[in-house]
PDB file of C-alpha atoms in Angstrom:
ATOM      1  CA  MET A   1     192.879  58.717 102.306  1.00  0.00           C
ATOM      2  CA  ASN A   2     194.461  58.069  98.900  1.00  0.00           C
ATOM      3  CA  ASN A   3     193.287  60.669  96.388  1.00  0.00           C
ATOM      4  CA  TYR A   4     194.826  58.628  93.559  1.00  0.00           C
ATOM      5  CA  SER A   5     192.891  55.430  94.269  1.00  0.00           C
ATOM      6  CA  ASN A   6     191.105  55.454  90.894  1.00  0.00           C
ATOM      7  CA  ASP A   7     194.049  56.628  88.777  1.00  0.00           C
ATOM      8  CA  ARG A   8     196.132  54.522  86.420  1.00  0.00           C
ATOM      9  CA  PHE A   9     199.859  54.526  87.183  1.00  0.00           C
ATOM     10  CA  CYS A  10     202.897  53.656  85.163  1.00  0.00           C
ATOM     11  CA  TYR A  11     205.496  52.117  87.475  1.00  0.00           C
ATOM     12  CA  VAL A  12     209.100  52.425  86.323  1.00  0.00           C
ATOM     13  CA  PHE A  13     211.907  50.472  87.976  1.00  0.00           C
ATOM     14  CA  GLY A  14     215.524  51.586  87.698  1.00  0.00           C
ATOM     15  CA  ALA A  15     218.704  49.967  88.950  1.00  0.00           C
ATOM     16  CA  GLY A  16     219.187  52.171  92.029  1.00  0.00           C
ATOM     17  CA  PRO A  17     218.664  51.048  95.641  1.00  0.00           C
ATOM     18  CA  ILE A  18     215.136  50.479  96.961  1.00  0.00           C
ATOM     19  CA  SER A  19     213.592  49.622 100.318  1.00  0.00           C
ATOM     20  CA  LEU A  20     211.553  46.445 100.651  1.00  0.00           C
ATOM     21  CA  PRO A  21     208.725  45.716 100.909  1.00  0.00           C
ATOM     22  CA  LEU A  22     207.481  48.119  98.245  1.00  0.00           C
ATOM     23  CA  LYS A  23     205.357  50.904  99.674  1.00  0.00           C
ATOM     24  CA  PHE A  24     203.185  51.176  96.555  1.00  0.00           C
ATOM     25  CA  LEU A  25     202.272  48.113  94.520  1.00  0.00           C
ATOM     26  CA  PRO A  26     201.070  48.098  90.910  1.00  0.00           C
ATOM     27  CA  SER A  27     197.544  46.926  90.218  1.00  0.00           C
ATOM     28  CA  PRO A  28     197.547  44.267  87.468  1.00  0.00           C
ATOM     29  CA  GLU A  29     194.103  45.412  86.331  1.00  0.00           C
ATOM     30  CA  LYS A  30     194.969  49.021  85.526  1.00  0.00           C
ATOM     31  CA  ASP A  31     198.667  49.827  85.995  1.00  0.00           C
ATOM     32  CA  PHE A  32     201.642  49.318  83.690  1.00  0.00           C
ATOM     33  CA  VAL A  33     205.120  48.249  84.825  1.00  0.00           C
ATOM     34  CA  ILE A  34     208.301  49.131  82.951  1.00  0.00           C
ATOM     35  CA  ALA A  35     211.814  47.944  83.751  1.00  0.00           C
ATOM     36  CA  ALA A  36     214.525  50.391  82.691  1.00  0.00           C
ATOM     37  CA  ASP A  37     217.439  48.112  81.723  1.00  0.00           C
ATOM     38  CA  ALA A  38     218.896  46.627  84.952  1.00  0.00           C
ATOM     39  CA  GLY A  39     215.728  47.702  86.747  1.00  0.00           C
ATOM     40  CA  TYR A  40     214.592  44.248  85.626  1.00  0.00           C
ATOM     41  CA  LYS A  41     216.833  42.807  88.352  1.00  0.00           C
ATOM     42  CA  THR A  42     215.208  45.112  90.904  1.00  0.00           C
ATOM     43  CA  LEU A  43     211.780  43.872  89.864  1.00  0.00           C
ATOM     44  CA  SER A  44     212.905  40.256  90.098  1.00  0.00           C
ATOM     45  CA  LYS A  45     213.977  40.810  93.706  1.00  0.00           C
ATOM     46  CA  CYS A  46     210.443  42.042  94.388  1.00  0.00           C
ATOM     47  CA  GLY A  47     208.906  38.987  92.771  1.00  0.00           C
ATOM     48  CA  LEU A  48     207.384  41.081  89.982  1.00  0.00           C
ATOM     49  CA  LYS A  49     207.511  40.797  86.201  1.00  0.00           C
ATOM     50  CA  PRO A  50     207.421  43.909  84.008  1.00  0.00           C
ATOM     51  CA  ASP A  51     204.968  44.490  81.195  1.00  0.00           C
ATOM     52  CA  LEU A  52     207.812  46.067  79.229  1.00  0.00           C
ATOM     53  CA  LEU A  53     211.617  46.215  79.242  1.00  0.00           C
ATOM     54  CA  VAL A  54     213.226  49.393  77.876  1.00  0.00           C
ATOM     55  CA  GLY A  55     216.875  50.285  77.334  1.00  0.00           C
ATOM     56  CA  ASP A  56     220.117  49.391  75.639  1.00  0.00           C
ATOM     57  CA  LEU A  57     220.679  46.396  77.974  1.00  0.00           C
ATOM     58  CA  ASP A  58     224.283  47.399  78.655  1.00  0.00           C
ATOM     59  CA  SER A  59     223.685  46.815  82.371  1.00  0.00           C
ATOM     60  CA  LEU A  60     221.293  43.876  82.203  1.00  0.00           C
ATOM     61  CA  GLY A  61     223.413  42.073  79.617  1.00  0.00           C
ATOM     62  CA  SER A  62     220.788  40.092  77.748  1.00  0.00           C
ATOM     63  CA  ALA A  63     217.069  40.178  77.073  1.00  0.00           C
ATOM     64  CA  PRO A  64     215.005  37.827  79.261  1.00  0.00           C
ATOM     65  CA  ASP A  65     212.403  35.615  77.652  1.00  0.00           C
ATOM     66  CA  GLY A  66     208.715  36.374  77.737  1.00  0.00           C
ATOM     67  CA  VAL A  67     208.913  40.157  78.158  1.00  0.00           C
ATOM     68  CA  GLU A  68     208.101  42.791  75.553  1.00  0.00           C
ATOM     69  CA  LEU A  69     211.304  44.674  74.721  1.00  0.00           C
ATOM     70  CA  VAL A  70     211.938  48.125  73.270  1.00  0.00           C
ATOM     71  CA  ARG A  71     215.675  48.149  72.694  1.00  0.00           C
ATOM     72  CA  PHE A  72     217.859  51.140  71.913  1.00  0.00           C
ATOM     73  CA  PRO A  73     221.483  51.483  70.797  1.00  0.00           C
ATOM     74  CA  THR A  74     224.101  52.045  73.470  1.00  0.00           C
ATOM     75  CA  ILE A  75     225.010  55.434  71.978  1.00  0.00           C
ATOM     76  CA  LYS A  76     221.907  57.541  72.545  1.00  0.00           C
ATOM     77  CA  ASP A  77     220.811  60.920  73.891  1.00  0.00           C
ATOM     78  CA  ASP A  78     218.401  59.706  76.619  1.00  0.00           C
ATOM     79  CA  THR A  79     219.047  57.657  79.718  1.00  0.00           C
ATOM     80  CA  ASP A  80     217.193  54.360  80.010  1.00  0.00           C
ATOM     81  CA  MET A  81     214.984  55.942  82.679  1.00  0.00           C
ATOM     82  CA  MET A  82     214.023  58.795  80.362  1.00  0.00           C
ATOM     83  CA  LEU A  83     213.284  56.324  77.562  1.00  0.00           C
ATOM     84  CA  ALA A  84     211.054  54.333  79.909  1.00  0.00           C
ATOM     85  CA  ILE A  85     209.128  57.458  80.919  1.00  0.00           C
ATOM     86  CA  LYS A  86     208.647  58.461  77.281  1.00  0.00           C
ATOM     87  CA  GLU A  87     207.377  54.979  76.477  1.00  0.00           C
ATOM     88  CA  GLY A  88     204.888  55.215  79.331  1.00  0.00           C
ATOM     89  CA  MET A  89     203.658  58.560  78.002  1.00  0.00           C
ATOM     90  CA  LYS A  90     203.265  57.080  74.516  1.00  0.00           C
ATOM     91  CA  ARG A  91     200.974  54.463  76.014  1.00  0.00           C
ATOM     92  CA  GLY A  92     198.747  57.101  77.546  1.00  0.00           C
ATOM     93  CA  TYR A  93     199.970  57.214  81.134  1.00  0.00           C
ATOM     94  CA  THR A  94     200.131  60.540  82.956  1.00  0.00           C
ATOM     95  CA  ASN A  95     200.891  59.317  86.511  1.00  0.00           C
ATOM     96  CA  PHE A  96     204.291  57.793  87.259  1.00  0.00           C
ATOM     97  CA  ILE A  97     205.728  56.058  90.325  1.00  0.00           C
ATOM     98  CA  ILE A  98     209.462  55.407  90.016  1.00  0.00           C
ATOM     99  CA  TYR A  99     211.561  53.009  92.081  1.00  0.00           C
ATOM    100  CA  GLY A 100     215.346  52.694  91.936  1.00  0.00           C
ATOM    101  CA  GLY A 101     215.894  56.230  90.703  1.00  0.00           C
ATOM    102  CA  LEU A 102     217.454  57.779  93.822  1.00  0.00           C
ATOM    103  CA  GLY A 103     220.686  56.965  95.591  1.00  0.00           C
ATOM    104  CA  GLY A 104     223.578  55.062  94.077  1.00  0.00           C
ATOM    105  CA  ARG A 105     225.567  57.073  91.537  1.00  0.00           C
ATOM    106  CA  ILE A 106     225.026  60.778  92.194  1.00  0.00           C
ATOM    107  CA  GLU A 107     225.024  61.713  88.503  1.00  0.00           C
ATOM    108  CA  PHE A 108     222.040  59.467  87.868  1.00  0.00           C
ATOM    109  CA  THR A 109     220.171  60.856  90.852  1.00  0.00           C
ATOM    110  CA  LEU A 110     220.717  64.353  89.449  1.00  0.00           C
ATOM    111  CA  ALA A 111     219.674  63.161  85.997  1.00  0.00           C
ATOM    112  CA  ASN A 112     216.497  61.713  87.468  1.00  0.00           C
ATOM    113  CA  MET A 113     215.665  65.014  89.151  1.00  0.00           C
ATOM    114  CA  GLN A 114     215.835  66.575  85.692  1.00  0.00           C
ATOM    115  CA  ILE A 115     213.521  63.818  84.473  1.00  0.00           C
ATOM    116  CA  LEU A 116     211.114  64.715  87.296  1.00  0.00           C
ATOM    117  CA  TYR A 117     210.976  68.309  86.052  1.00  0.00           C
ATOM    118  CA  ASN A 118     210.562  67.087  82.474  1.00  0.00           C
ATOM    119  CA  VAL A 119     207.555  64.991  83.475  1.00  0.00           C
ATOM    120  CA  VAL A 120     205.762  67.819  85.298  1.00  0.00           C
ATOM    121  CA  ASN A 121     206.608  70.266  82.495  1.00  0.00           C
ATOM    122  CA  ASN A 122     204.730  67.868  80.207  1.00  0.00           C
ATOM    123  CA  GLY A 123     201.644  68.079  82.412  1.00  0.00           C
ATOM    124  CA  CYS A 124     202.089  64.722  84.127  1.00  0.00           C
ATOM    125  CA  ARG A 125     202.498  63.656  87.755  1.00  0.00           C
ATOM    126  CA  CYS A 126     205.573  61.871  89.028  1.00  0.00           C
ATOM    127  CA  PHE A 127     206.748  60.403  92.327  1.00  0.00           C
ATOM    128  CA  PHE A 128     210.194  58.978  93.015  1.00  0.00           C
ATOM    129  CA  VAL A 129     210.233  56.460  95.858  1.00  0.00           C
ATOM    130  CA  GLY A 130     213.650  56.453  97.517  1.00  0.00           C
ATOM    131  CA  GLU A 131     215.063  54.891 100.640  1.00  0.00           C
ATOM    132  CA  LYS A 132     212.992  56.504 103.416  1.00  0.00           C
ATOM    133  CA  CYS A 133     211.809  59.367 101.208  1.00  0.00           C
ATOM    134  CA  LEU A 134     209.307  60.346  98.537  1.00  0.00           C
ATOM    135  CA  VAL A 135     210.059  63.043  95.973  1.00  0.00           C
ATOM    136  CA  THR A 136     207.609  64.837  93.725  1.00  0.00           C
ATOM    137  CA  ALA A 137     207.201  68.174  91.981  1.00  0.00           C
ATOM    138  CA  THR A 138     204.539  70.456  90.556  1.00  0.00           C
ATOM    139  CA  ARG A 139     204.499  73.301  88.068  1.00  0.00           C
ATOM    140  CA  ASN A 140     202.119  76.225  88.612  1.00  0.00           C
ATOM    141  CA  GLY A 141     200.033  74.020  90.876  1.00  0.00           C
ATOM    142  CA  LYS A 142     199.250  72.706  94.340  1.00  0.00           C
ATOM    143  CA  LEU A 143     200.287  69.755  96.481  1.00  0.00           C
ATOM    144  CA  ARG A 144     197.839  68.873  99.246  1.00  0.00           C
ATOM    145  CA  PHE A 145     198.120  66.697 102.342  1.00  0.00           C
ATOM    146  CA  ASN A 146     195.810  65.755 105.203  1.00  0.00           C
ATOM    147  CA  SER A 147     196.245  65.606 108.975  1.00  0.00           C
ATOM    148  CA  SER A 148     197.592  62.025 108.888  1.00  0.00           C
ATOM    149  CA  PHE A 149     200.902  63.111 107.317  1.00  0.00           C
ATOM    150  CA  ASN A 150     203.858  63.268 109.698  1.00  0.00           C
ATOM    151  CA  GLY A 151     207.624  63.646 109.765  1.00  0.00           C
ATOM    152  CA  ARG A 152     209.739  66.061 107.780  1.00  0.00           C
ATOM    153  CA  ILE A 153     209.188  67.744 104.450  1.00  0.00           C
ATOM    154  CA  SER A 154     211.373  70.043 102.349  1.00  0.00           C
ATOM    155  CA  VAL A 155     210.386  72.346  99.506  1.00  0.00           C
ATOM    156  CA  PHE A 156     212.846  73.545  96.862  1.00  0.00           C
ATOM    157  CA  ALA A 157     212.669  75.637  93.728  1.00  0.00           C
ATOM    158  CA  GLY A 158     213.305  73.645  90.572  1.00  0.00           C
ATOM    159  CA  ASN A 159     215.825  74.706  87.969  1.00  0.00           C
ATOM    160  CA  LYS A 160     214.640  78.335  88.191  1.00  0.00           C
ATOM    161  CA  ASP A 161     213.227  80.605  90.895  1.00  0.00           C
ATOM    162  CA  ALA A 162     209.662  79.776  91.942  1.00  0.00           C
ATOM    163  CA  PHE A 163     207.264  82.678  92.534  1.00  0.00           C
ATOM    164  CA  GLY A 164     204.052  82.953  94.495  1.00  0.00           C
ATOM    165  CA  VAL A 165     204.906  80.064  96.797  1.00  0.00           C
ATOM    166  CA  THR A 166     202.457  79.535  99.663  1.00  0.00           C
ATOM    167  CA  ILE A 167     202.908  76.904 102.389  1.00  0.00           C
ATOM    168  CA  SER A 168     200.163  76.214 104.937  1.00  0.00           C
ATOM    169  CA  GLY A 169     199.584  73.522 107.567  1.00  0.00           C
ATOM    170  CA  LEU A 170     203.285  72.991 108.291  1.00  0.00           C
ATOM    171  CA  LYS A 171     205.476  74.167 111.177  1.00  0.00           C
ATOM    172  CA  TYR A 172     206.963  76.913 109.007  1.00  0.00           C
ATOM    173  CA  THR A 173     204.582  78.709 106.662  1.00  0.00           C
ATOM    174  CA  LEU A 174     205.042  81.015 103.700  1.00  0.00           C
ATOM    175  CA  ASP A 175     202.634  83.420 102.053  1.00  0.00           C
ATOM    176  CA  ASN A 176     203.142  84.300  98.405  1.00  0.00           C
ATOM    177  CA  GLY A 177     206.916  84.093  98.726  1.00  0.00           C
ATOM    178  CA  VAL A 178     209.805  83.348  96.392  1.00  0.00           C
ATOM    179  CA  LEU A 179     212.000  80.256  96.518  1.00  0.00           C
ATOM    180  CA  HIS A 180     215.341  80.700  94.774  1.00  0.00           C
ATOM    181  CA  TYR A 181     216.982  77.786  92.994  1.00  0.00           C
ATOM    182  CA  ASP A 182     220.319  78.601  94.678  1.00  0.00           C
ATOM    183  CA  ASN A 183     219.056  79.082  98.259  1.00  0.00           C
ATOM    184  CA  PRO A 184     217.668  76.125 100.306  1.00  0.00           C
ATOM    185  CA  LEU A 185     215.201  78.177 102.347  1.00  0.00           C
ATOM    186  CA  GLY A 186     212.550  75.449 102.360  1.00  0.00           C
ATOM    187  CA  VAL A 187     214.674  72.605 103.736  1.00  0.00           C
ATOM    188  CA  SER A 188     213.575  70.534 106.765  1.00  0.00           C
ATOM    189  CA  ASN A 189     210.049  71.698 107.499  1.00  0.00           C
ATOM    190  CA  GLU A 190     207.641  69.531 109.537  1.00  0.00           C
ATOM    191  CA  PHE A 191     204.113  68.169 109.360  1.00  0.00           C
ATOM    192  CA  ILE A 192     202.179  69.136 112.499  1.00  0.00           C
ATOM    193  CA  GLY A 193     199.032  67.017 112.274  1.00  0.00           C
ATOM    194  CA  LYS A 194     197.069  69.496 110.171  1.00  0.00           C
ATOM    195  CA  SER A 195     195.738  69.471 106.644  1.00  0.00           C
ATOM    196  CA  GLY A 196     197.431  71.931 104.330  1.00  0.00           C
ATOM    197  CA  GLU A 197     198.917  72.603 100.960  1.00  0.00           C
ATOM    198  CA  ILE A 198     201.978  73.827  99.114  1.00  0.00           C
ATOM    199  CA  SER A 199     201.311  75.909  96.021  1.00  0.00           C
ATOM    200  CA  VAL A 200     203.316  77.783  93.407  1.00  0.00           C
ATOM    201  CA  GLU A 201     201.901  80.343  90.988  1.00  0.00           C
ATOM    202  CA  ASN A 202     204.846  80.595  88.611  1.00  0.00           C
ATOM    203  CA  GLY A 203     207.556  77.971  88.423  1.00  0.00           C
ATOM    204  CA  VAL A 204     208.393  74.451  89.545  1.00  0.00           C
ATOM    205  CA  ILE A 205     208.797  73.297  93.126  1.00  0.00           C
ATOM    206  CA  CYS A 206     210.331  69.991  94.212  1.00  0.00           C
ATOM    207  CA  VAL A 207     209.109  68.401  97.445  1.00  0.00           C
ATOM    208  CA  VAL A 208     210.938  65.752  99.501  1.00  0.00           C
ATOM    209  CA  TYR A 209     209.190  64.087 102.431  1.00  0.00           C
ATOM    210  CA  ASP A 210     209.285  60.969 104.604  1.00  0.00           C
ATOM    211  CA  ASP A 211     208.049  57.732 103.057  1.00  0.00           C
ATOM    212  CA  CYS A 212     205.889  56.937 106.087  1.00  0.00           C
ATOM    213  CA  ASN A 213     203.310  59.081 104.266  1.00  0.00           C
ATOM    214  CA  ASN A 214     201.119  58.624 101.227  1.00  0.00           C
ATOM    215  CA  LEU A 215     201.360  60.416  97.899  1.00  0.00           C
ATOM    216  CA  LEU A 216     200.723  64.137  98.029  1.00  0.00           C
ATOM    217  CA  TYR A 217     197.623  65.049  96.073  1.00  0.00           C
ATOM    218  CA  CYS A 218     198.516  67.198  93.070  1.00  0.00           C
ATOM    219  CA  GLU A 219     196.389  69.886  91.435  1.00  0.00           C
TER     220      GLU A 219
END
């Protein structure tokens, strides 16, 4: 069951590694696709064309024909990925699926985790699709899953301690606990064929789980 079946998504493609075929595909009728600079090459490998190209083009080199372009100077405060997310928000999107944002250069993976927290702090939903993993986060909210989910899942505090964390339906549970940003207590939990949820009352939690599953439903 996909609880996001009627939602509009903004898909953002970066230059990092991805696994093919794509697990989630944009719907031409309702979704919007953005290439962040050299993410255009990633899209081309998938046989897809973006609705928009964003960035300084230092990696892509030149602007392709037939694609709307929002170009920025090379010297700037935001990464191309952050600029792409902001452009998606300007166009009214609140749900983001991001490919090519994990793996590769470690500094960009860390930067993209900060982008993830930025997105949820702005009241939006965001999922990074990596190689064999999905990553999402929630602030003062819940992440739900059903009995079809399987494999491993890890739960981490964001950039600060997370309070009132409750985990149910997994091998290891937690009731109104605290996850510290400098202690990986929630690493390597497991789905056990039950429905459940992960909630946080005060703070941000980041969740990493196997990509054999669907998107966690956020509240």
